[in-house]
């Protein structure tokens, strides 16, 4: 069985490599691959003074490594699902589960098939953490990371099978999560009880020197009940913290013991593994079919909920409004009000905690909101694809509409522009309100900040419109170079293509802003010469510049509409 799995693994890798090499014969993939390699070289292999991977051997690295691994385990315990991570296709279930194989052989087959991906992930992580420096010890660290990833995979699989087993016994939903919370609470109470006698010494050590504090905390973690609770995590991380080959060999048996324990747990699970695997394979097949039909990946076939987001569409109106409505509904289909409320509460609560009180909390909240608004402004047009980058896959349908190309382009661009613009404006307004209560003397008064806010609203809208327009112009002008459809390409070549697209967007943005900056600057200077203050004059200039950008957008949409009218169904489109 192991030989068969290794043979399939090798053949799959060879065939995938051949397909990848054949794809590199196309210039768009070859250029993207070269750019992606250059980016990885700059990110990973450029000289660095300090190796981050070596820091895991320090007391601080020990504490943080255990904390991160414990966080992953706790998150899986609380929020994990009953779906097994050992994914099978329907073809594999038909082939493996009907063959004369034992439960252990089936699991061994999937574990062996998944190890190549885990090894590649460990190698990539090791290269990033070590900044591309490879040596004997770095190879040991990559093997250690592989053990960590494989143990986590088995732990996730065991917990998924345990949750499925509890569901078979009628313990589902909130009650099942309550059991996990009770177990975690008991572990936390035991750990706190073991840590409490050492707290005064730990606080004093951190006060004197953080390095001494981490050393004292690491020593405390290795003793008493807390040491027993943390030992499995320490054992798995032990080889990763080795400073030489001898230490690696000494710590390796404990890590393999924890791995073997998880392996036995998964193999001897009381749940019928085949039933869970087949059910998961059916769900995967349904998701793939939903993707092909243009539905959401995570939703099964069912009627829309009555309390879902509703956007009424008038029976008559501009054709571009109907295109906008279609894309807006698609973008908001998976929006969950509870998730948005929880996310908002976490941001506000975390800001006040980080700020140490109401005053500092408002400043932290304003900084977070402005950062989120900046992310939505600069990176949102690359991520939100409810426009021509998605709909051009159905070019035959779009061309069948009795609508001019400029109306289709206008409607396609409107949805991401309104969605991202709304997010950016909400973040700007929230940051303004968070700082509006400050009464101490400042350079900018409340009135000045309000004027700046009014000027930033059209400015951010203009910049966002240009960035969204560039993305849609690229798919119309260079359709073979842009990924079309819901699937996103992956790999170095895809990363390189996105880097080129980002660079092109910045160049186009710079060129488009030149007339706006010139005209807006002249108007602002004239207004300031007429007697207005510098802030008011700059705001007027920004608004005028935004008007220039709006004219450029209207002209570009008109030209891109002509390009769309000349597109023919069946032409070359990027498929990723």
XYZ file of C-alpha atoms in Angstrom:
576
model
C 0.000 0.000 0.000
C 2.798 2.392 0.887
C 4.562 1.590 -2.382
C 1.379 2.309 -4.343
C 0.897 5.618 -2.544
C 4.486 6.636 -3.202
C 4.116 5.691 -6.873
C 0.943 7.795 -7.245
C 2.581 10.651 -5.383
C 5.610 10.564 -7.657
C 3.593 10.325 -10.859
C 1.275 13.142 -9.775
C 4.258 15.354 -9.004
C 5.911 14.579 -12.349
C 2.715 15.198 -14.332
C 2.025 18.445 -12.488
C 5.584 19.578 -13.171
C 5.218 18.783 -16.867
C 1.992 20.771 -17.099
C 3.632 23.659 -15.274
C 6.669 23.661 -17.588
C 4.401 23.506 -20.636
C 2.442 26.485 -19.317
C 5.655 28.492 -18.953
C 6.013 28.404 -22.731
C 3.362 31.115 -22.833
C 4.922 34.584 -22.429
C 2.395 35.794 -19.849
C 3.268 32.942 -17.482
C 7.007 33.072 -18.189
C 7.234 36.804 -17.514
C 5.091 36.426 -14.408
C 7.296 33.581 -13.202
C 10.462 35.638 -13.665
C 8.972 38.586 -11.797
C 7.732 36.273 -9.035
C 11.195 34.736 -8.658
C 12.781 38.178 -8.432
C 10.271 39.154 -5.760
C 10.965 35.998 -3.751
C 14.704 36.612 -4.058
C 14.286 40.149 -2.752
C 11.985 39.027 0.037
C 13.862 35.931 1.177
C 17.432 35.852 -0.050
C 18.515 39.445 0.455
C 21.154 39.784 3.195
C 19.816 40.081 6.717
C 21.755 40.641 9.899
C 19.554 38.453 12.119
C 18.045 35.045 11.423
C 14.519 34.844 12.773
C 14.551 31.054 12.907
C 17.453 30.977 15.327
C 15.482 33.048 17.837
C 13.302 30.024 18.652
C 16.171 28.710 20.788
C 15.972 31.733 23.108
C 13.613 31.821 26.120
C 11.460 34.461 24.418
C 11.294 32.337 21.268
C 10.350 29.313 23.372
C 7.496 31.170 25.069
C 6.120 32.652 21.856
C 6.424 29.395 19.904
C 4.469 27.536 22.583
C 1.905 30.360 22.703
C 1.367 30.291 18.918
C 1.030 26.508 18.808
C -1.330 26.548 21.791
C -3.384 29.260 20.086
C -3.757 27.121 16.961
C -4.891 24.155 19.047
C -7.355 26.215 21.081
C -8.775 27.869 17.968
C -9.372 24.457 16.405
C -10.994 23.155 19.578
C -13.425 26.070 19.742
C -14.131 26.850 16.083
C -13.181 23.643 14.259
C -15.710 21.724 12.201
C -16.601 18.051 12.008
C -15.277 17.788 8.440
C -12.210 15.579 8.249
C -9.037 17.253 6.919
C -8.190 14.017 5.066
C -9.914 15.106 1.891
C -10.970 12.465 -0.609
C -12.398 12.922 -4.055
C -15.415 10.887 -5.081
C -13.166 8.846 -7.382
C -10.845 8.054 -4.456
C -13.729 6.979 -2.235
C -15.026 4.672 -4.958
C -11.557 3.228 -5.492
C -10.204 2.990 -1.937
C -13.269 2.137 0.133
C -14.273 -0.721 -2.133
C -10.758 -2.181 -2.178
C -9.662 -4.851 0.342
C -7.891 -2.271 2.511
C -7.936 -1.789 6.254
C -8.809 1.481 7.949
C -5.151 2.066 8.810
C -4.068 1.526 5.198
C -6.573 4.088 3.915
C -5.377 6.667 6.433
C -1.757 5.831 5.642
C -2.496 6.403 1.966
C -3.895 9.889 2.600
C -1.153 10.784 5.044
C 1.541 9.824 2.565
C -0.205 11.717 -0.243
C -0.351 14.859 1.927
C 3.252 14.800 3.126
C 4.671 16.354 -0.041
C 2.517 19.454 0.421
C 3.480 19.634 4.097
C 7.162 19.250 3.235
C 6.970 22.021 0.650
C 5.190 24.247 3.179
C 7.867 23.489 5.772
C 10.644 24.246 3.280
C 9.043 27.554 2.268
C 8.518 28.522 5.909
C 12.096 27.577 6.746
C 13.446 29.620 3.832
C 11.433 32.663 4.872
C 12.398 32.409 8.531
C 16.073 31.771 7.793
C 16.209 34.409 5.013
C 17.376 31.855 2.458
C 20.403 30.685 4.433
C 20.670 26.921 4.000
C 23.017 24.757 6.002
C 23.017 21.527 7.946
C 21.129 22.996 10.893
C 18.610 24.729 8.603
C 17.769 21.372 7.008
C 17.141 19.985 10.498
C 14.845 22.932 11.173
C 12.873 22.237 7.997
C 12.432 18.628 9.116
C 11.315 19.923 12.528
C 8.742 22.194 10.888
C 7.531 19.230 8.865
C 6.952 17.291 12.102
C 5.051 20.236 13.577
C 2.799 20.532 10.512
C 2.187 16.769 10.336
C 1.300 16.618 14.038
C -1.096 19.529 13.675
C -2.698 17.782 10.697
C -3.261 14.654 12.762
C -4.557 16.682 15.705
C -7.044 18.507 13.484
C -8.098 15.155 12.003
C -8.558 13.555 15.420
C -10.589 16.507 16.688
C -12.753 16.481 13.554
C -13.489 12.779 13.986
C -14.199 13.344 17.689
C -16.653 16.137 16.896
C -18.348 13.954 14.291
C -18.566 11.136 16.845
C -20.168 13.484 19.395
C -22.605 14.644 16.721
C -23.632 11.016 16.111
C -24.395 10.760 19.813
C -26.650 13.815 19.668
C -24.152 16.352 21.039
C -24.142 19.022 18.346
C -23.821 22.756 17.894
C -23.516 24.880 20.997
C -23.476 21.925 23.396
C -20.478 20.424 21.629
C -18.633 23.725 21.765
C -19.596 24.036 25.414
C -17.814 20.755 26.124
C -14.681 22.101 24.416
C -14.900 25.321 26.415
C -15.304 23.401 29.673
C -12.224 21.266 28.920
C -10.200 24.315 27.944
C -11.404 26.156 31.051
C -10.286 23.275 33.258
C -6.859 23.275 31.601
C -6.610 27.064 31.989
C -7.561 26.890 35.683
C -4.935 24.211 36.340
C -2.318 26.223 34.472
C -3.208 29.421 36.344
C -3.134 27.594 39.669
C 0.338 26.296 38.866
C 1.527 29.711 37.636
C 0.089 31.850 40.438
C 2.830 31.244 43.054
C 5.457 32.389 40.532
C 3.652 35.577 39.420
C 5.408 38.032 41.802
C 8.828 36.800 40.704
C 7.827 36.894 37.020
C 6.513 40.461 37.308
C 9.698 41.559 39.058
C 11.857 39.844 36.427
C 9.994 41.483 33.527
C 10.272 44.839 35.314
C 14.051 44.527 35.610
C 14.692 43.141 32.130
C 12.345 41.534 29.578
C 15.020 38.946 28.746
C 15.153 37.877 32.396
C 11.366 37.788 32.485
C 11.150 35.469 29.493
C 13.847 33.237 30.977
C 11.933 32.999 34.259
C 8.655 32.315 32.431
C 10.283 29.595 30.302
C 11.658 27.962 33.451
C 8.218 28.089 35.072
C 6.652 26.495 31.995
C 8.934 23.473 32.419
C 7.988 22.740 36.053
C 4.944 21.637 38.031
C 1.487 21.062 36.634
C 2.035 23.748 34.015
C 5.028 21.805 32.730
C 2.880 18.682 32.383
C 0.200 20.598 30.468
C 2.716 22.268 28.174
C 4.903 19.189 27.616
C 3.181 17.964 24.396
C 3.661 21.406 22.845
C 7.254 21.612 24.053
C 7.962 18.112 22.739
C 6.664 18.923 19.250
C 8.619 22.180 19.167
C 11.761 20.684 20.687
C 13.567 19.771 17.419
C 12.749 23.203 16.011
C 14.543 24.845 18.945
C 17.672 22.712 18.578
C 20.908 24.676 18.255
C 22.991 21.778 16.916
C 22.613 18.328 15.410
C 23.095 16.573 18.769
C 20.266 18.558 20.362
C 18.046 17.807 17.370
C 18.656 14.064 17.664
C 18.086 14.189 21.434
C 14.743 16.026 21.149
C 13.477 14.136 18.098
C 12.122 11.041 19.962
C 9.749 13.131 22.120
C 8.332 14.873 19.033
C 7.882 11.557 17.239
C 6.185 10.152 20.341
C 3.573 12.926 20.262
C 3.144 12.391 16.517
C 2.691 8.644 17.037
C 0.137 9.264 19.768
C -1.937 11.400 17.420
C -1.594 8.783 14.699
C -2.930 6.054 17.001
C -5.750 8.378 18.089
C -6.871 8.947 14.491
C -6.560 5.304 13.451
C -8.466 4.015 16.498
C -11.209 6.648 16.350
C -14.613 5.132 17.097
C -16.250 6.968 14.200
C -16.709 5.215 10.882
C -13.982 6.994 8.926
C -15.393 6.005 5.564
C -18.760 7.660 6.200
C -17.150 10.948 7.213
C -14.790 10.844 4.214
C -17.561 10.103 1.718
C -19.719 12.868 3.169
C -16.841 15.313 2.884
C -16.111 14.212 -0.696
C -19.745 14.832 -1.634
C -19.565 18.318 -0.108
C -16.399 19.083 -2.055
C -18.055 17.908 -5.269
C -21.063 20.126 -4.575
C -18.815 23.113 -3.956
C -17.003 22.533 -7.242
C -20.332 22.275 -9.051
C -21.515 25.466 -7.329
C -18.338 27.214 -8.469
C -18.941 26.143 -12.058
C -22.520 27.403 -11.900
C -21.513 30.748 -10.410
C -22.884 30.202 -6.905
C -21.129 30.796 -3.614
C -18.545 28.174 -2.643
C -19.620 27.763 0.925
C -23.385 27.534 0.484
C -25.340 24.383 -0.231
C -28.273 24.242 -2.590
C -31.091 25.890 -0.676
C -33.492 28.764 -0.989
C -32.265 32.226 0.023
C -32.953 33.204 3.609
C -35.788 35.597 4.178
C -33.643 37.873 6.337
C -30.877 38.199 3.728
C -29.701 41.520 2.378
C -32.236 42.914 -0.082
C -31.469 45.475 -2.740
C -34.648 46.422 -4.611
C -34.327 46.909 -8.365
C -36.722 49.153 -10.232
C -38.567 47.750 -13.230
C -37.218 50.518 -15.441
C -34.043 52.552 -15.435
C -30.526 52.777 -16.813
C -29.004 49.477 -18.011
C -25.855 50.204 -16.020
C -27.960 50.262 -12.840
C -29.085 46.673 -13.492
C -25.454 45.544 -14.001
C -24.498 47.333 -10.783
C -27.394 45.683 -8.931
C -26.332 42.221 -10.117
C -22.749 42.632 -8.958
C -23.721 44.322 -5.697
C -26.027 41.445 -4.799
C -23.267 38.961 -5.635
C -20.797 40.856 -3.439
C -23.200 41.052 -0.486
C -24.685 37.576 -0.791
C -22.413 36.073 1.826
C -22.401 39.103 4.106
C -23.384 38.146 7.647
C -24.715 40.942 9.894
C -23.619 39.002 12.970
C -20.063 38.753 11.637
C -19.960 42.481 10.886
C -21.304 43.328 14.341
C -18.814 41.002 16.021
C -15.936 42.415 13.963
C -16.948 45.975 14.857
C -17.247 45.100 18.543
C -13.806 43.461 18.527
C -12.213 46.521 16.905
C -13.804 48.940 19.363
C -13.175 46.765 22.415
C -9.614 45.966 21.396
C -8.892 49.652 20.798
C -10.027 50.665 24.279
C -8.066 47.813 25.840
C -4.910 48.661 23.868
C -5.330 52.361 24.590
C -5.647 51.813 28.320
C -8.841 53.847 28.670
C -11.395 55.986 26.803
C -8.948 58.699 25.709
C -6.201 56.420 24.479
C -8.786 53.993 23.125
C -10.246 56.632 20.811
C -6.809 57.389 19.397
C -6.068 53.700 18.799
C -9.513 53.248 17.231
C -8.908 56.169 14.883
C -5.545 54.726 13.842
C -7.087 51.292 13.186
C -9.951 52.750 11.149
C -7.624 54.885 9.047
C -5.394 51.854 8.427
C -8.378 49.737 7.371
C -9.561 52.527 5.084
C -6.120 52.728 3.493
C -6.070 48.961 2.939
C -9.513 49.098 1.295
C -8.362 51.988 -0.887
C -5.051 50.558 -2.107
C -5.551 46.791 -2.054
C -9.324 46.478 -2.309
C -9.407 46.920 -6.122
C -7.034 43.952 -6.456
C -9.073 41.663 -4.175
C -12.690 42.588 -4.974
C -13.417 41.139 -8.406
C -17.176 41.591 -8.819
C -16.688 43.325 -12.154
C -15.453 42.498 -15.663
C -12.662 40.313 -14.265
C -15.375 37.891 -13.200
C -18.176 38.531 -15.692
C -16.053 38.482 -18.836
C -16.030 34.703 -18.482
C -19.688 34.949 -19.589
C -18.904 37.199 -22.540
C -21.478 35.416 -24.700
C -24.237 36.380 -22.260
C -23.040 39.975 -21.910
C -22.883 40.401 -25.685
C -26.445 39.140 -25.992
C -27.758 42.085 -23.952
C -29.207 44.935 -26.048
C -26.964 47.328 -24.125
C -24.120 49.565 -25.243
C -20.638 48.631 -24.149
C -20.145 51.852 -22.194
C -23.224 51.074 -20.082
C -21.925 47.602 -19.294
C -18.479 48.935 -18.377
C -20.029 51.661 -16.227
C -22.208 49.175 -14.354
C -19.376 46.684 -13.893
C -17.072 49.318 -12.403
C -19.782 50.784 -10.155
C -20.182 47.763 -7.841
C -16.594 47.483 -6.468
C -16.308 51.275 -6.494
C -19.409 51.752 -4.331
C -18.556 48.835 -2.024
C -14.930 49.812 -1.408
C -15.743 53.507 -1.387
C -18.370 52.909 1.287
C -15.834 51.050 3.424
C -13.209 53.776 2.989
C -15.693 56.547 3.762
C -17.028 54.765 6.840
C -13.467 54.356 8.111
C -12.714 58.042 7.473
C -15.901 59.173 9.192
C -15.273 56.784 12.093
C -11.739 58.092 12.552
C -13.049 61.650 12.510
C -15.700 60.883 15.131
C -13.206 59.003 17.300
C -10.993 62.096 17.492
C -13.779 64.678 17.604
C -13.988 64.615 21.412
C -10.397 65.735 22.028
C -10.325 69.085 23.787
C -6.635 69.702 24.323
C -4.873 72.354 22.246
C -3.924 71.042 18.836
C -2.581 72.334 15.579
C -5.800 71.290 13.810
C -9.088 72.452 15.274
C -12.321 70.525 15.002
C -13.402 72.745 12.119
C -10.135 72.150 10.264
C -10.483 68.386 10.645
C -14.053 68.576 9.340
C -12.922 70.510 6.269
C -10.193 67.942 5.627
C -12.748 65.146 5.969
C -15.026 66.774 3.391
C -12.096 67.075 0.991
C -10.910 63.499 1.554
C -14.276 61.968 0.666
C -14.231 62.895 -3.052
C -10.435 62.453 -3.193
C -10.552 58.846 -1.994
C -13.463 58.183 -4.336
C -11.477 59.529 -7.283
C -8.354 57.493 -6.474
C -10.428 54.362 -5.907
C -12.238 54.897 -9.185
C -8.937 55.087 -11.056
C -7.620 51.898 -9.448
C -10.825 49.961 -10.202
C -10.859 51.319 -13.746
C -7.272 50.173 -14.352
C -8.147 46.615 -13.280
C -11.099 46.474 -15.670
C -9.195 48.195 -18.466
C -6.482 45.537 -18.202
C -8.960 42.700 -18.654
C -10.437 44.417 -21.734
C -7.175 45.525 -23.347
C -5.061 42.502 -22.372
C -7.576 39.692 -21.755
C -5.001 36.940 -22.224
C -2.825 38.356 -19.434
C -5.492 38.661 -16.730
C -7.173 35.815 -14.885
C -10.854 35.792 -15.807
C -13.514 34.100 -13.691
C -13.898 33.166 -10.045
C -10.820 30.964 -9.846
C -7.617 32.760 -8.830
C -4.353 31.472 -10.222
C -1.668 30.501 -7.720
C 2.077 30.052 -7.881
C 5.067 32.224 -8.628
C 3.803 33.131 -12.094
C 0.465 34.314 -10.673
C 2.269 36.330 -7.993
C 4.439 37.900 -10.671
C 1.403 38.796 -12.780
C -0.213 40.482 -9.789
C 2.979 42.418 -9.081
C 3.033 43.627 -12.670
C -0.642 44.555 -12.416
C -0.013 46.482 -9.212
C 2.923 48.321 -10.766
C 0.834 49.129 -13.833
C -1.969 50.429 -11.629
C 0.418 52.747 -9.781
C 1.873 54.051 -13.062
C -1.601 54.667 -14.504
C -2.684 56.309 -11.255
C 0.338 58.617 -11.330
C -0.240 59.611 -14.953
C -3.951 60.223 -14.388
C -3.321 62.321 -11.288
C -0.866 64.691 -13.003
C -3.559 66.901 -14.651
C -5.664 66.765 -11.487
C -2.748 67.831 -9.280
C -1.762 70.658 -11.646
C -5.254 72.093 -12.010
C -6.168 71.528 -8.368
C -2.911 73.151 -7.250
C -3.520 76.210 -9.417
C -7.062 76.608 -8.110
C -5.942 76.117 -4.523
C -3.186 78.707 -4.907
C -5.660 81.166 -6.413
C -8.147 80.602 -3.617
C -5.439 81.080 -0.972
C -4.342 84.280 -2.672
C -7.945 85.458 -2.451
C -7.823 85.246 1.343
C -8.719 81.690 2.433
C -6.533 79.722 4.818
C -4.098 77.042 3.737
C -6.307 74.140 4.837
C -9.393 75.536 3.107
C -7.423 76.287 -0.060
C -5.908 72.780 -0.129
C -9.362 71.268 0.364
C -10.810 73.292 -2.514
C -7.898 72.230 -4.708
C -8.479 68.572 -3.753
C -12.158 68.814 -4.701
C -11.288 70.414 -8.055
C -8.680 67.721 -8.692
C -11.292 65.069 -7.911
C -13.541 66.653 -10.546
C -10.747 66.373 -13.107
C -10.323 62.692 -12.241
C -14.081 62.178 -12.584
C -13.917 63.633 -16.110
C -11.022 61.312 -16.946
C -13.021 58.340 -15.633
C -16.023 59.251 -17.788
C -13.808 59.571 -20.871
C -12.045 56.255 -20.130
C -15.371 54.450 -19.650
C -16.543 55.767 -23.024
C -13.379 54.481 -24.725
C -13.472 51.129 -22.921
C -17.110 50.743 -23.987
C -15.963 50.892 -27.612
C -13.337 48.247 -26.825
C -16.013 46.014 -25.283
C -18.218 46.431 -28.346
C -15.377 45.117 -30.514
C -14.803 42.004 -28.397
C -15.958 38.783 -29.992
C -17.205 35.741 -28.020
C -14.781 32.858 -28.198
C -11.712 35.105 -28.166
C -8.638 34.539 -26.008
C -9.326 35.215 -22.334
C -7.103 34.618 -19.357
C -8.054 31.438 -17.539
C -5.319 31.369 -14.872
